[in-house]
PDB file of C-alpha atoms and ligand atoms in Angstrom:
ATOM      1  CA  UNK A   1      15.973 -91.740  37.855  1.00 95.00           C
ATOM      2  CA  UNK A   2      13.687 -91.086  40.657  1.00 98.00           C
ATOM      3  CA  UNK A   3      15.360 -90.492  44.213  1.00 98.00           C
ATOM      4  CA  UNK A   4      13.249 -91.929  47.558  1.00 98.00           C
ATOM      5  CA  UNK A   5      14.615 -90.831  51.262  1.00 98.00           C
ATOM      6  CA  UNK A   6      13.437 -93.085  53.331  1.00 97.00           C
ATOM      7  CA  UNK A   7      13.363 -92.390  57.216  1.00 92.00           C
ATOM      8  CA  UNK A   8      15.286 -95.262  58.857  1.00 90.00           C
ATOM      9  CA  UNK A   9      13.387 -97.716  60.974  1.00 88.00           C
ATOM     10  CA  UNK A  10       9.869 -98.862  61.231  1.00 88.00           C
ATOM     11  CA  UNK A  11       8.364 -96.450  58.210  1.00 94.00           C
ATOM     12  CA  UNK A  12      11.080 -97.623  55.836  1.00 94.00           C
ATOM     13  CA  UNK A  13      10.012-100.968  56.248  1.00 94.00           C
ATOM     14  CA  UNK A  14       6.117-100.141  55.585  1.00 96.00           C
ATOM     15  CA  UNK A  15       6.749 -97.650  53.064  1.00 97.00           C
ATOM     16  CA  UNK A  16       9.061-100.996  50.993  1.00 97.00           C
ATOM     17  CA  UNK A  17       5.265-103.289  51.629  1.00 97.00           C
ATOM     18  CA  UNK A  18       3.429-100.065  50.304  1.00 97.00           C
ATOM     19  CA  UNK A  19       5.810 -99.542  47.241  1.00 98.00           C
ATOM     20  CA  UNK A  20       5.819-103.170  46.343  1.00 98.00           C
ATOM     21  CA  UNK A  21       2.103-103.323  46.390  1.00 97.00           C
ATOM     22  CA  UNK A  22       2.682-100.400  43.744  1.00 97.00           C
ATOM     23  CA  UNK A  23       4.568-102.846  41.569  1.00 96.00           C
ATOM     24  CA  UNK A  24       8.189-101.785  42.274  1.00 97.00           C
ATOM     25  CA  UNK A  25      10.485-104.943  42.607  1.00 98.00           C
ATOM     26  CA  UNK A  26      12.242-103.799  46.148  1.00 97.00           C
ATOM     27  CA  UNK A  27      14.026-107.072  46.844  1.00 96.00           C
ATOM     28  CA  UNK A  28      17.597-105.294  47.268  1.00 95.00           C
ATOM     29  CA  UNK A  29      15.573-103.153  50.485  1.00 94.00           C
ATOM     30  CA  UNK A  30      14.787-106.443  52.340  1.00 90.00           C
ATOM     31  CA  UNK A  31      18.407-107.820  52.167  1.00 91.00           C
ATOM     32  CA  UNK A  32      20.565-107.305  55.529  1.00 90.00           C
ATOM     33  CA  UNK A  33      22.893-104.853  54.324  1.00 91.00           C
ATOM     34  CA  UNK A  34      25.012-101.586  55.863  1.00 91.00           C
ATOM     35  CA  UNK A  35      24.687 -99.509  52.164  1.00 93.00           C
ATOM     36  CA  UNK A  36      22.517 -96.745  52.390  1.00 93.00           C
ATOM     37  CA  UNK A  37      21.654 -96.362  48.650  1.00 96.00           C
ATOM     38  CA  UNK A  38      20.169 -99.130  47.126  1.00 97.00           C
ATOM     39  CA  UNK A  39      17.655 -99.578  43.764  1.00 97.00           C
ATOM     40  CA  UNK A  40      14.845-101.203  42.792  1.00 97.00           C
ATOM     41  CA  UNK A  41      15.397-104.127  40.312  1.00 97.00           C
ATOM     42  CA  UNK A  42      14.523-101.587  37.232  1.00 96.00           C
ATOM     43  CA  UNK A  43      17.300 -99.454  37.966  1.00 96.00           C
ATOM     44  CA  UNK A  44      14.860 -96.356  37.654  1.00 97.00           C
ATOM     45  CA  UNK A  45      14.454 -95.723  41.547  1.00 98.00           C
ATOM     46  CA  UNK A  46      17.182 -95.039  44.086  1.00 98.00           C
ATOM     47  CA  UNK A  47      16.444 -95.150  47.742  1.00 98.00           C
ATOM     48  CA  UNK A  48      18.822 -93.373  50.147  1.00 97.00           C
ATOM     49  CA  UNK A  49      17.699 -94.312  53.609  1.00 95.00           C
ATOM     50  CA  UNK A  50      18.648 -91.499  56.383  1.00 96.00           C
ATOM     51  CA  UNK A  51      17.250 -90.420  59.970  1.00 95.00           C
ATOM     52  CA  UNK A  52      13.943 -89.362  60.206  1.00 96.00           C
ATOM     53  CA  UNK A  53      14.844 -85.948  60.532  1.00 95.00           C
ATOM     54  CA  UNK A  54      16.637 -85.600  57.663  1.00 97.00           C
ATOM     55  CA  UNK A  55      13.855 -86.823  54.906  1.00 98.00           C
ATOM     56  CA  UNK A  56      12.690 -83.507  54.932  1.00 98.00           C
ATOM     57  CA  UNK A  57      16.043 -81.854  54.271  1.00 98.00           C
ATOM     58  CA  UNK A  58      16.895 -84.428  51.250  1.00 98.00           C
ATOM     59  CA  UNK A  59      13.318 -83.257  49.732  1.00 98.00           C
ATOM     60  CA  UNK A  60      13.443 -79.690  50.718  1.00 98.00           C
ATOM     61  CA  UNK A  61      16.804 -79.529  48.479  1.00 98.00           C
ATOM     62  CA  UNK A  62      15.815 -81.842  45.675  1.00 98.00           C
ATOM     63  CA  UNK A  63      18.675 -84.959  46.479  1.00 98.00           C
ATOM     64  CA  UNK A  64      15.318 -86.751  46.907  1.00 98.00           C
ATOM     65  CA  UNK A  65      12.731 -86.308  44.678  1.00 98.00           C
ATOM     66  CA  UNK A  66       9.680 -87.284  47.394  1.00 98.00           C
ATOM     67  CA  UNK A  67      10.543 -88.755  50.938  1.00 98.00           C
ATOM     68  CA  UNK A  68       8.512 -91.235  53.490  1.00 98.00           C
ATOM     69  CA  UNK A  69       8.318 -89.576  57.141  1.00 97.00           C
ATOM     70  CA  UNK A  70       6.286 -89.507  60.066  1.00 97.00           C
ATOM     71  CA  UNK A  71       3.851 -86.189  60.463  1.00 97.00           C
ATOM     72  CA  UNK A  72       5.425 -85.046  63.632  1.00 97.00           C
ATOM     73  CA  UNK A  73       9.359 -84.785  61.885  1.00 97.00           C
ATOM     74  CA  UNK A  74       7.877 -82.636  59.368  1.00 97.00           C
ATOM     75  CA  UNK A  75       6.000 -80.447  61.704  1.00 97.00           C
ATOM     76  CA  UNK A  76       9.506 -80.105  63.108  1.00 97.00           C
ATOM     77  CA  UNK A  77      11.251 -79.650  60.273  1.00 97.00           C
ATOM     78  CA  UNK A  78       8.904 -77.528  58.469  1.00 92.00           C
ATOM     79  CA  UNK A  79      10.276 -77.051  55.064  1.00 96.00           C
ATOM     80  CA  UNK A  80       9.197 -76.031  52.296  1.00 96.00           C
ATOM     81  CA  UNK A  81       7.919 -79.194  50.232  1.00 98.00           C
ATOM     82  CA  UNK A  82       4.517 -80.870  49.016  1.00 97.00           C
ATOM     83  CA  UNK A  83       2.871 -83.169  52.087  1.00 97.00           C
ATOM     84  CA  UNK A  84       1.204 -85.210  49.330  1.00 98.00           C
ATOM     85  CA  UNK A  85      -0.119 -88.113  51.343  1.00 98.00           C
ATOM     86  CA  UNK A  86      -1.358 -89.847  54.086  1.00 98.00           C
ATOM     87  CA  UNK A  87      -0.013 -93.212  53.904  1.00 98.00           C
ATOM     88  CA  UNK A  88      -2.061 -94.235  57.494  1.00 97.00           C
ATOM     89  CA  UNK A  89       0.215 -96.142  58.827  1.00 97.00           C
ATOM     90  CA  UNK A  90       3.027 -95.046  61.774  1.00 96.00           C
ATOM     91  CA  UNK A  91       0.117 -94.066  63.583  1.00 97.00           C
ATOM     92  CA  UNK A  92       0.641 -92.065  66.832  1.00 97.00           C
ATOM     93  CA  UNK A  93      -0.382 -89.190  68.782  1.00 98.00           C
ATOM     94  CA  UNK A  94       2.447 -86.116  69.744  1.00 98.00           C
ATOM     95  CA  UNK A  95       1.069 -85.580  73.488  1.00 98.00           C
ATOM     96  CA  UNK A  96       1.840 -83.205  76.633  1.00 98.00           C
ATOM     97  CA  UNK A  97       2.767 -86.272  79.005  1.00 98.00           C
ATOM     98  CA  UNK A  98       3.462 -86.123  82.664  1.00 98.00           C
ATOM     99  CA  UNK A  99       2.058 -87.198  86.060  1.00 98.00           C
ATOM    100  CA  UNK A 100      -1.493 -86.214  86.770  1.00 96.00           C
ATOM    101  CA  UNK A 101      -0.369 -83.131  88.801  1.00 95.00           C
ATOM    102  CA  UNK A 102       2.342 -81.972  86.696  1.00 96.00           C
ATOM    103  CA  UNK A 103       0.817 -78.866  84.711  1.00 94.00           C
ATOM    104  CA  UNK A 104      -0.884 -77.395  88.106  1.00 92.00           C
ATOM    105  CA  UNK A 105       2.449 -78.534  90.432  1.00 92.00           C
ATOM    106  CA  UNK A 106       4.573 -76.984  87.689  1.00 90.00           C
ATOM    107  CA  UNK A 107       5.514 -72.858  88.853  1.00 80.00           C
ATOM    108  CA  UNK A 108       4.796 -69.922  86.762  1.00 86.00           C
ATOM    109  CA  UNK A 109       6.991 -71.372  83.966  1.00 95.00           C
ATOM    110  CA  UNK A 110       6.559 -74.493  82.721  1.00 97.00           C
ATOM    111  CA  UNK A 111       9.548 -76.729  81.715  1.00 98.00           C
ATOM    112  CA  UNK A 112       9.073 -78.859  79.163  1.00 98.00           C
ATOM    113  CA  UNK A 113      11.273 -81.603  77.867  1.00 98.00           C
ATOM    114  CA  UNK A 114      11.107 -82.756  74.075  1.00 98.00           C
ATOM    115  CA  UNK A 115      12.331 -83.763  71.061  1.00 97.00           C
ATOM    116  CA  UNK A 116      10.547 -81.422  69.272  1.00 98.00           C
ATOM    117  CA  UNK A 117      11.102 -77.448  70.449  1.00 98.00           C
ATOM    118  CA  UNK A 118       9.579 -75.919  67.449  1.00 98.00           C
ATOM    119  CA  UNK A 119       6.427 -77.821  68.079  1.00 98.00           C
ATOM    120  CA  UNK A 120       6.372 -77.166  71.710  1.00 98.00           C
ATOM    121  CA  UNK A 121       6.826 -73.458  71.318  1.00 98.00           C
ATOM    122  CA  UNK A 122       3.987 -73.052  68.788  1.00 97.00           C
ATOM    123  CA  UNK A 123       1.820 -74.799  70.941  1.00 98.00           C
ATOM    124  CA  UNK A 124       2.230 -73.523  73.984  1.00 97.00           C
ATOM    125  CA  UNK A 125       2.772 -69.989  72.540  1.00 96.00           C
ATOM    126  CA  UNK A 126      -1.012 -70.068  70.964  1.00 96.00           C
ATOM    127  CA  UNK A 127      -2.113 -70.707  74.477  1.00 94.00           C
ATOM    128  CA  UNK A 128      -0.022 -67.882  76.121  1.00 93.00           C
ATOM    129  CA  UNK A 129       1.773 -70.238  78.086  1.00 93.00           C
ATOM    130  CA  UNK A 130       5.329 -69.211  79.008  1.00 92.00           C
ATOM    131  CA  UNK A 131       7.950 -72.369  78.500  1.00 97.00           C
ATOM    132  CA  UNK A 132      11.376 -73.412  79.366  1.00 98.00           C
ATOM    133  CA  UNK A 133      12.287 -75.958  76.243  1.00 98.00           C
ATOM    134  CA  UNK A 134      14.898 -78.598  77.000  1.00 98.00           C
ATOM    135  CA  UNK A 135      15.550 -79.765  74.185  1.00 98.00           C
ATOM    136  CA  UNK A 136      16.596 -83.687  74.372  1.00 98.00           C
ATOM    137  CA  UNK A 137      17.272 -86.398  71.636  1.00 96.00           C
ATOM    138  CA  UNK A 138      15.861 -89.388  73.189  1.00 94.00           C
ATOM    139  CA  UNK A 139      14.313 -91.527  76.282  1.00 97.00           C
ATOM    140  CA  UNK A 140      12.084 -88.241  76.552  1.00 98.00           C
ATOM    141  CA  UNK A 141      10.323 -89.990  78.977  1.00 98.00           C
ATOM    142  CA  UNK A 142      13.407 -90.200  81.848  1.00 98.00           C
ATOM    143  CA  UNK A 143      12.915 -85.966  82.111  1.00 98.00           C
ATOM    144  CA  UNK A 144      10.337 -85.388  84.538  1.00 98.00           C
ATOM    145  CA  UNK A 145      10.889 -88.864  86.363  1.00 98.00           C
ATOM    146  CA  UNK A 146      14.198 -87.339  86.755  1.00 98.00           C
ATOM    147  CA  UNK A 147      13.055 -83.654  87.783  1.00 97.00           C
ATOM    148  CA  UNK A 148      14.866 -82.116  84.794  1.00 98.00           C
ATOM    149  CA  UNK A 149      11.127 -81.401  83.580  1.00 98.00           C
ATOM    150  CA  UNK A 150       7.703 -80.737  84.707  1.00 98.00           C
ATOM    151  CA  UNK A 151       6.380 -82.096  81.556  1.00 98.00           C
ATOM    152  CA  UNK A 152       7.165 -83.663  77.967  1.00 98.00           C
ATOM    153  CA  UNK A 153       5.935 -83.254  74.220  1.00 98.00           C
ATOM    154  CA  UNK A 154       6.273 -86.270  72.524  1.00 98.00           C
ATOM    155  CA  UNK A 155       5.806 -89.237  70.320  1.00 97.00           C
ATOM    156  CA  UNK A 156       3.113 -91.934  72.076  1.00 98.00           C
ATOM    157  CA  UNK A 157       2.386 -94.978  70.178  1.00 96.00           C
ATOM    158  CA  UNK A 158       0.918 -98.038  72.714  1.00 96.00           C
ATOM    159  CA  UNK A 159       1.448 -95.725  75.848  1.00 97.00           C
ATOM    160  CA  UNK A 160       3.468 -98.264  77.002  1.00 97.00           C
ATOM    161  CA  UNK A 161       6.877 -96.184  77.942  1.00 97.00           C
ATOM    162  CA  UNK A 162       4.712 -93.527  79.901  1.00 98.00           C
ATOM    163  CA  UNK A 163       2.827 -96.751  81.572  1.00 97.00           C
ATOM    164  CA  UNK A 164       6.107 -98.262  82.655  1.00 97.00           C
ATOM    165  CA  UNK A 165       7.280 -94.806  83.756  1.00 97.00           C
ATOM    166  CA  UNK A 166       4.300 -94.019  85.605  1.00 97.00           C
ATOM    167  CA  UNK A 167       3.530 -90.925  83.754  1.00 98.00           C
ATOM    168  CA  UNK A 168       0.373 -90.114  81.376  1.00 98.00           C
ATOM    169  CA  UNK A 169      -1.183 -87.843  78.477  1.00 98.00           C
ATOM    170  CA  UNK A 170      -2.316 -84.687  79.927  1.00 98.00           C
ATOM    171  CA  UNK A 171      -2.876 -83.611  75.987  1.00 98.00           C
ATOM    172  CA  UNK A 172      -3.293 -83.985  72.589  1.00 98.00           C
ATOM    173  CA  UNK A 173      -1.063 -81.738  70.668  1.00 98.00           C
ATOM    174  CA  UNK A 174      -2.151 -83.743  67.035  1.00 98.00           C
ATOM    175  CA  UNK A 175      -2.250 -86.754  65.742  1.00 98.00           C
ATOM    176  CA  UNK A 176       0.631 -88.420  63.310  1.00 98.00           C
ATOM    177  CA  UNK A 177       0.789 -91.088  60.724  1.00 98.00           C
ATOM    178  CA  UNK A 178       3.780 -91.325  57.868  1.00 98.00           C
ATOM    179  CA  UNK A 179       3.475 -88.876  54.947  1.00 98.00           C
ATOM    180  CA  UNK A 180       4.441 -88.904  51.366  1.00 98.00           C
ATOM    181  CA  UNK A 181       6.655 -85.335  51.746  1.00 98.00           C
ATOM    182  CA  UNK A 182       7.259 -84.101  47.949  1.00 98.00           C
ATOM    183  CA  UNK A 183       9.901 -82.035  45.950  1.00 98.00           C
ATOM    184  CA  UNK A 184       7.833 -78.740  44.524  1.00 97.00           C
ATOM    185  CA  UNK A 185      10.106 -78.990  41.640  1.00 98.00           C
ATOM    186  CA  UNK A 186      10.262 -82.788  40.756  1.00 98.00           C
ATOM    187  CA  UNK A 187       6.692 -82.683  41.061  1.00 96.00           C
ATOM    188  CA  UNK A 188       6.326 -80.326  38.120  1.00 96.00           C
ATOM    189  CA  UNK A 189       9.029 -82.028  36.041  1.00 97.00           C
ATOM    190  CA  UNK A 190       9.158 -85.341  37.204  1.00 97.00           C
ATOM    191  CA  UNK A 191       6.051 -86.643  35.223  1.00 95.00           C
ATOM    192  CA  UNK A 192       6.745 -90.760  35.650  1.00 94.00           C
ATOM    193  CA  UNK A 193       5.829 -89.845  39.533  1.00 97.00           C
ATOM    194  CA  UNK A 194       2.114 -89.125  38.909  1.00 96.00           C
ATOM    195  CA  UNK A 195       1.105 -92.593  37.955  1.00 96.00           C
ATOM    196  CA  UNK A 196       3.250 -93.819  40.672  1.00 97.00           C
ATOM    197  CA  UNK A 197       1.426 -91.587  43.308  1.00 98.00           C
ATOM    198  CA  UNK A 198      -1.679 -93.036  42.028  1.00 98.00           C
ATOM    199  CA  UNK A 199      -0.862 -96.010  42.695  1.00 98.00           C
ATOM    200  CA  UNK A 200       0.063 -95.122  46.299  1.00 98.00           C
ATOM    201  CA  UNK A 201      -2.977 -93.342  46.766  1.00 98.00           C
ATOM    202  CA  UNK A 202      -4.995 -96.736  45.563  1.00 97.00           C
ATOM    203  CA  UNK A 203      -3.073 -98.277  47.549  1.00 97.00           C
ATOM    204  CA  UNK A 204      -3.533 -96.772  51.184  1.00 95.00           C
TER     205      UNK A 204
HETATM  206  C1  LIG X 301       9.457 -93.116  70.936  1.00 74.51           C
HETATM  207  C2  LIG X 301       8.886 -91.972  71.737  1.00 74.51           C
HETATM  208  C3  LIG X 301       8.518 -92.629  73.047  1.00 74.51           C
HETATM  209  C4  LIG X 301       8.112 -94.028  72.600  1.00 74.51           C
HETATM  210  C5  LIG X 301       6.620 -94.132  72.562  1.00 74.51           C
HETATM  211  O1  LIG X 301      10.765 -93.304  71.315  1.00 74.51           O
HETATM  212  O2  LIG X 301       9.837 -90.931  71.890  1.00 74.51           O
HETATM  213  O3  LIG X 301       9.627 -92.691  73.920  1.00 74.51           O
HETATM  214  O4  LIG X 301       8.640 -94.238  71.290  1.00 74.51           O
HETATM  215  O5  LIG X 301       6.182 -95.414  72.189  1.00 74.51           O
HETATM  216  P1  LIG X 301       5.120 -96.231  73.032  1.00 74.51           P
HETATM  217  O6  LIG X 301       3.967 -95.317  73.331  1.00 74.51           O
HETATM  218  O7  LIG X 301       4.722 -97.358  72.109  1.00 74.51           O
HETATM  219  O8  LIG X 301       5.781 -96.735  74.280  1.00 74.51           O
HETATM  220  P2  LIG X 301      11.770 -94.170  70.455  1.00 74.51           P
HETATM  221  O9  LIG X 301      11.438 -95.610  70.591  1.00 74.51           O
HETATM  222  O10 LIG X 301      11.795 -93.642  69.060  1.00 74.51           O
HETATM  223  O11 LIG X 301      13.167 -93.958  71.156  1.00 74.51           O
HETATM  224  P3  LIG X 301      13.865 -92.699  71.827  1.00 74.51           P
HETATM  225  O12 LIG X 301      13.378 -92.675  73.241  1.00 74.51           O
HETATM  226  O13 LIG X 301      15.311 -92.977  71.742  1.00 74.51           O
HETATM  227  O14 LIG X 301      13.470 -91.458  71.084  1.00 74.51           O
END
């Protein structure tokens, strides 16, 4: 039995296209259903579908044997598993957003609201740039229109929430796309997943 976590959401859906291109028979994903473990029509793969956040953690501890999950969680996260590969889709860019002014308005220290704090305090730290972190779980975007930031760190797909906001990219912090995130030990013993990450790879 091989063990898939699955980050809830958009990637879940594109990771099921990818797998079934791969020749796994995923018609139990596609049905409208609350379970959250569900198999393919072998019986030899399980898929546990959880928050983004938490593929890492499933792989990390071997409950999943390799997860599907977007570049900037597992910066996050950073765990120790295999980043195998880069599946090129959920394609998006982790930016420093704000209004045009915001990083020169902003005072000596520069508060920064985000989803990601690990992130923002490796990349501001390489640059020598004192931060206040707020962390925040979502609608990132509402900080600095609201004052309780200067700037943000996150996710920006079309650009259309910072457009409608008024705000912009002032930087690139990296660039994202979903991963396939690996178990270092059922990569060594799991031996069926080789051909199966083959076919993934063909398949990008
Ligand atoms: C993400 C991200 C931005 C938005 C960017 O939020 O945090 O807010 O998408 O997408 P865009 O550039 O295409 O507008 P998400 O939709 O995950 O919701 P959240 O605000 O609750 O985190």
């Amino acid at each position: 039995m091989i063990t898939v976590a699955l980050a809830k959401g958009r990637l879940a859906r594109d990771a099921t296209e990818l797998l079934e291109k791969c020749g796994l028979e995923l018609s139990e994903l596609k049905t409208e259903t609350r379970k959250l473990v569900l198999f393919d029509g072998s019986g030899k793969y399980r898929f546990v579908f959880v928050k983004p956040s938490d593929v890492p953690t499933y792989v990390e501890r071997g409950t999943a044997d390799f997860g599907v999950v977007g570049k900037d969680t597992l910066l996050e996260a950073d765990k120790d598993i295999y980043e195998l590969i880069d599946l090129k889709f959920g394609v998006c860019r982790l930016c420093v957003c704000g209004y045009p002014d915001s990083l020169e308005r902003a005072g000596g220290i520069l508060r920064v609201g985000t989803k990601y704090p690990h992130v923002t305090k490796e990349y501001f730290g390489t640059r020598g740039k004192t931060v206040d972190i707020i962390k925040l779980s979502g609608s990132v975007e509402l900080a600095p229109v609201m004052g309780l930031s200067d700037v943000i760190v996150d996710i920006v797909e079309s650009g259309k929430t910072l457009e409608a906001n008024g705000l912009e990219v002032l930087e690139e912090v990296c660039k994202c796309s979903a991963r396939v995130v690996v178990n270092r030990v059922s990569l060594k013993t799991k031996k069926e997943l080789v051909p199966l990450f083959e076919k993934i790879r063909a398949n990008v």
